[in-house]
């Protein structure tokens, strides 16, 4: 049976061969869709122009923590050299963060962490590198160690954001990564707990799985709030022979 004159037979055959022959590729479909529904920045909602998830403007709007900062934890302070918390004593030696945990860095970290977006790791690792430059002693380490998550949490998210950051930072610094810590128990999210409960929540959560005697270690985490996570990790590392433990984070809350 011949096709009606207003739908030539060759049109049906051509359309069929296009799909059968694979000419309508995924990339082609995505390019067509992007013309109709252009990808938008997950932070500001503006149209993306070749970037992934977050626009260059939002990344450029992230500001460094202005001085003065505490010489130990890197938090902003109004006067003196060491903040009140660090005067009480810390398990870690030096920590630095790039920015404050506020817009747009706060949203960028949440997208990276909770929306399965490890591709942002390379861009975020640049912030870690710049934070390290504020305290050059952080470069004088034997290896980088990401703060671990429990394997069930890793399965839930699909990745450990700190592990991604650590490996991307290693590419920038040339410092090797060693996953010497593991988390043996699930803990409540630190953000839901008071200052005092954060310390008890993490007590005994980390274990060392390799020989680290005499080593200088750099911990990588995403956010420093009270510092309880880095303190507990540093405590365990030093108990197992580490002689110096520093830390670098994306944001200070």
Coordinates of C-alpha atoms in Angstrom, one line a residue, residues 17-248:
X17 CA 16.7 4.0 9.1
X18 CA 17.7 7.1 11.1
X19 CA 16.8 5.3 14.4
X20 CA 17.9 1.8 13.2
X21 CA 21.2 3.1 11.9
X22 CA 22.0 4.9 15.2
X23 CA 22.2 8.3 13.6
X24 CA 19.9 9.6 16.4
X25 CA 22.7 9.3 19.0
X26 CA 22.4 10.2 22.7
X27 CA 24.7 13.2 22.2
X28 CA 22.5 14.4 19.3
X29 CA 19.4 14.1 21.4
X30 CA 21.0 15.9 24.3
X31 CA 22.1 18.7 22.0
X32 CA 18.5 19.1 20.7
X33 CA 17.1 19.0 24.2
X34 CA 19.6 21.6 25.4
X35 CA 18.3 24.0 22.7
X36 CA 14.7 23.6 23.9
X37 CA 15.5 23.2 27.6
X38 CA 19.0 24.8 28.2
X39 CA 20.8 23.5 31.3
X40 CA 20.7 25.8 34.3
X41 CA 23.1 26.5 37.1
X42 CA 22.0 24.5 40.2
X43 CA 22.9 27.4 42.4
X44 CA 21.7 30.6 40.7
X45 CA 19.4 29.2 38.0
X46 CA 21.2 31.0 35.2
X47 CA 21.8 29.3 31.9
X48 CA 25.0 27.2 31.7
X49 CA 27.5 27.8 28.9
X50 CA 29.5 24.6 28.7
X51 CA 29.9 24.2 32.5
X52 CA 28.7 21.2 34.4
X53 CA 26.0 21.8 37.1
X54 CA 27.3 25.1 38.4
X55 CA 28.2 28.2 36.5
X56 CA 31.6 29.9 36.5
X57 CA 30.1 33.0 38.0
X58 CA 28.9 31.2 41.2
X59 CA 32.4 29.6 41.6
X60 CA 33.9 33.1 41.1
X61 CA 31.6 34.5 43.8
X62 CA 33.1 32.2 46.4
X63 CA 35.3 34.5 48.7
X64 CA 38.3 33.6 50.7
X65 CA 38.1 33.9 54.5
X66 CA 39.6 37.4 55.2
X67 CA 42.3 37.8 57.8
X68 CA 42.8 37.8 60.7
X69 CA 42.2 34.1 61.4
X70 CA 43.1 31.7 64.2
X71 CA 46.6 30.4 63.7
X72 CA 45.4 26.9 64.6
X73 CA 42.0 26.3 63.2
X74 CA 41.8 29.0 60.6
X75 CA 38.5 30.5 61.9
X76 CA 38.0 34.3 61.7
X77 CA 38.9 36.1 64.9
X78 CA 38.6 39.7 66.0
X79 CA 41.8 40.0 68.0
X80 CA 44.8 37.9 69.1
X81 CA 46.4 35.0 67.3
X82 CA 44.5 32.0 68.6
X83 CA 40.7 31.6 69.2
X84 CA 39.2 30.7 72.5
X85 CA 38.5 27.0 71.5
X86 CA 42.0 26.4 70.3
X87 CA 43.5 27.9 73.5
X88 CA 41.9 24.9 75.3
X89 CA 44.0 22.6 73.2
X90 CA 43.4 20.7 69.9
X91 CA 44.3 17.3 68.7
X92 CA 45.2 18.6 65.2
X93 CA 48.1 20.9 64.6
X94 CA 47.0 23.3 61.9
X95 CA 43.8 23.5 59.8
X96 CA 42.9 25.9 57.1
X97 CA 39.6 26.5 55.1
X98 CA 39.1 28.4 51.9
X99 CA 35.8 30.2 52.5
X100 CA 33.0 30.6 55.0
X101 CA 30.1 28.1 55.0
X102 CA 27.7 30.5 53.4
X103 CA 26.2 31.3 50.0
X104 CA 27.3 30.3 47.4
X105 CA 29.9 27.9 48.8
X106 CA 27.4 26.3 51.1
X107 CA 25.1 25.4 48.2
X108 CA 28.0 24.2 46.0
X109 CA 29.2 21.8 48.8
X110 CA 25.7 20.4 49.3
X111 CA 25.2 19.8 45.6
X112 CA 28.6 18.0 45.4
X113 CA 27.9 16.0 48.5
X114 CA 24.2 15.0 48.3
X115 CA 23.4 15.1 44.6
X116 CA 26.0 12.6 43.5
X117 CA 28.1 15.1 41.7
X118 CA 31.8 13.9 42.0
X119 CA 32.6 15.7 38.8
X120 CA 32.7 18.9 40.9
X121 CA 35.7 17.6 42.8
X122 CA 38.3 19.0 40.4
X123 CA 37.0 22.5 40.7
X124 CA 36.6 22.3 44.5
X125 CA 40.1 20.9 45.0
X126 CA 41.4 24.2 43.7
X127 CA 39.9 25.8 46.8
X128 CA 41.7 23.3 49.0
X129 CA 45.0 24.1 47.3
X130 CA 44.5 27.8 47.8
X131 CA 43.6 27.2 51.5
X132 CA 46.9 25.3 51.9
X133 CA 48.8 28.2 50.6
X134 CA 47.7 30.2 53.6
X135 CA 49.7 27.8 55.8
X136 CA 52.6 26.4 53.8
X137 CA 53.3 23.9 56.6
X138 CA 50.4 21.9 55.2
X139 CA 52.4 21.0 52.2
X140 CA 55.1 19.4 54.4
X141 CA 53.4 16.1 54.9
X142 CA 54.0 12.5 53.9
X143 CA 50.6 11.8 52.5
X144 CA 47.0 13.0 52.3
X145 CA 44.2 11.1 54.1
X146 CA 40.5 11.7 53.4
X147 CA 38.1 11.7 56.4
X148 CA 36.3 8.4 55.9
X149 CA 32.5 7.7 55.9
X150 CA 30.9 4.4 57.0
X151 CA 30.5 2.0 54.1
X152 CA 26.7 2.1 54.3
X153 CA 26.8 5.9 54.0
X154 CA 29.1 5.5 51.0
X155 CA 26.7 3.1 49.4
X156 CA 23.9 5.5 50.0
X157 CA 25.7 8.5 48.4
X158 CA 27.6 6.4 45.8
X159 CA 30.9 7.9 46.8
X160 CA 32.9 9.6 49.6
X161 CA 33.2 13.3 48.8
X162 CA 36.4 13.6 50.9
X163 CA 38.0 10.8 48.9
X164 CA 37.3 12.5 45.7
X165 CA 38.7 15.8 47.0
X166 CA 41.8 14.1 48.4
X167 CA 42.7 12.5 45.0
X168 CA 42.0 15.7 43.1
X169 CA 44.2 17.6 45.6
X170 CA 46.9 15.0 45.2
X171 CA 46.9 15.8 41.4
X172 CA 47.5 19.5 42.2
X173 CA 50.1 19.0 44.9
X174 CA 51.9 15.8 44.0
X175 CA 51.4 14.5 47.6
X176 CA 50.2 10.9 47.6
X177 CA 46.9 9.7 49.0
X178 CA 46.7 6.9 51.6
X179 CA 43.4 5.8 53.0
X180 CA 44.8 4.9 56.4
X181 CA 41.5 5.5 58.3
X182 CA 38.2 3.7 58.2
X183 CA 35.0 4.4 60.0
X184 CA 33.8 1.4 62.0
X185 CA 30.4 2.7 63.1
X186 CA 27.6 4.8 61.8
X187 CA 27.2 8.1 63.6
X188 CA 24.5 10.7 63.7
X189 CA 25.0 13.6 61.3
X190 CA 27.1 16.2 63.2
X191 CA 24.9 19.1 62.0
X192 CA 22.0 17.8 64.1
X193 CA 24.0 17.7 67.4
X194 CA 25.1 20.2 70.0
X195 CA 28.7 21.1 70.5
X196 CA 29.2 18.7 73.3
X197 CA 27.3 15.8 71.7
X198 CA 29.4 16.1 68.5
X199 CA 32.5 15.0 70.4
X200 CA 30.8 12.0 72.1
X201 CA 29.1 11.1 68.8
X202 CA 32.4 10.5 67.1
X203 CA 34.3 8.9 70.0
X204 CA 35.7 5.6 68.8
X205 CA 34.3 6.0 65.3
X206 CA 37.7 5.9 63.5
X207 CA 40.3 3.2 63.3
X208 CA 43.7 3.1 61.6
X209 CA 44.4 0.2 59.2
X210 CA 48.0 0.8 58.2
X211 CA 51.4 1.6 59.8
X212 CA 51.8 5.3 60.3
X213 CA 54.5 5.6 62.9
X214 CA 56.5 8.8 62.6
X215 CA 54.3 10.2 59.7
X216 CA 53.1 13.7 59.0
X217 CA 49.5 13.5 57.7
X218 CA 47.1 16.0 56.0
X219 CA 43.4 15.3 56.6
X220 CA 40.9 16.4 54.0
X221 CA 37.3 17.2 54.9
X222 CA 34.6 19.3 53.4
X223 CA 33.4 21.6 56.2
X224 CA 34.8 22.5 59.7
X225 CA 32.2 23.5 62.2
X226 CA 33.2 22.7 65.7
X227 CA 36.2 20.8 64.5
X228 CA 35.1 17.6 66.3
X229 CA 35.5 15.3 63.2
X230 CA 39.0 16.4 62.5
X231 CA 39.9 16.3 66.2
X232 CA 38.8 12.7 66.6
X233 CA 40.5 11.7 63.4
X234 CA 43.7 13.4 64.5
X235 CA 43.5 11.9 68.0
X236 CA 43.3 8.4 66.5
X237 CA 46.2 9.0 64.1
X238 CA 48.5 10.4 66.8
X239 CA 47.6 7.5 69.1
X240 CA 48.8 5.2 66.4
X241 CA 52.1 7.0 65.9
X242 CA 51.6 10.0 63.6
X243 CA 53.8 12.9 64.8
X244 CA 51.9 15.7 63.1
X245 CA 48.4 16.0 61.8
X246 CA 47.0 19.0 59.8
X247 CA 43.8 19.5 58.0
X248 CA 42.3 21.4 55.0

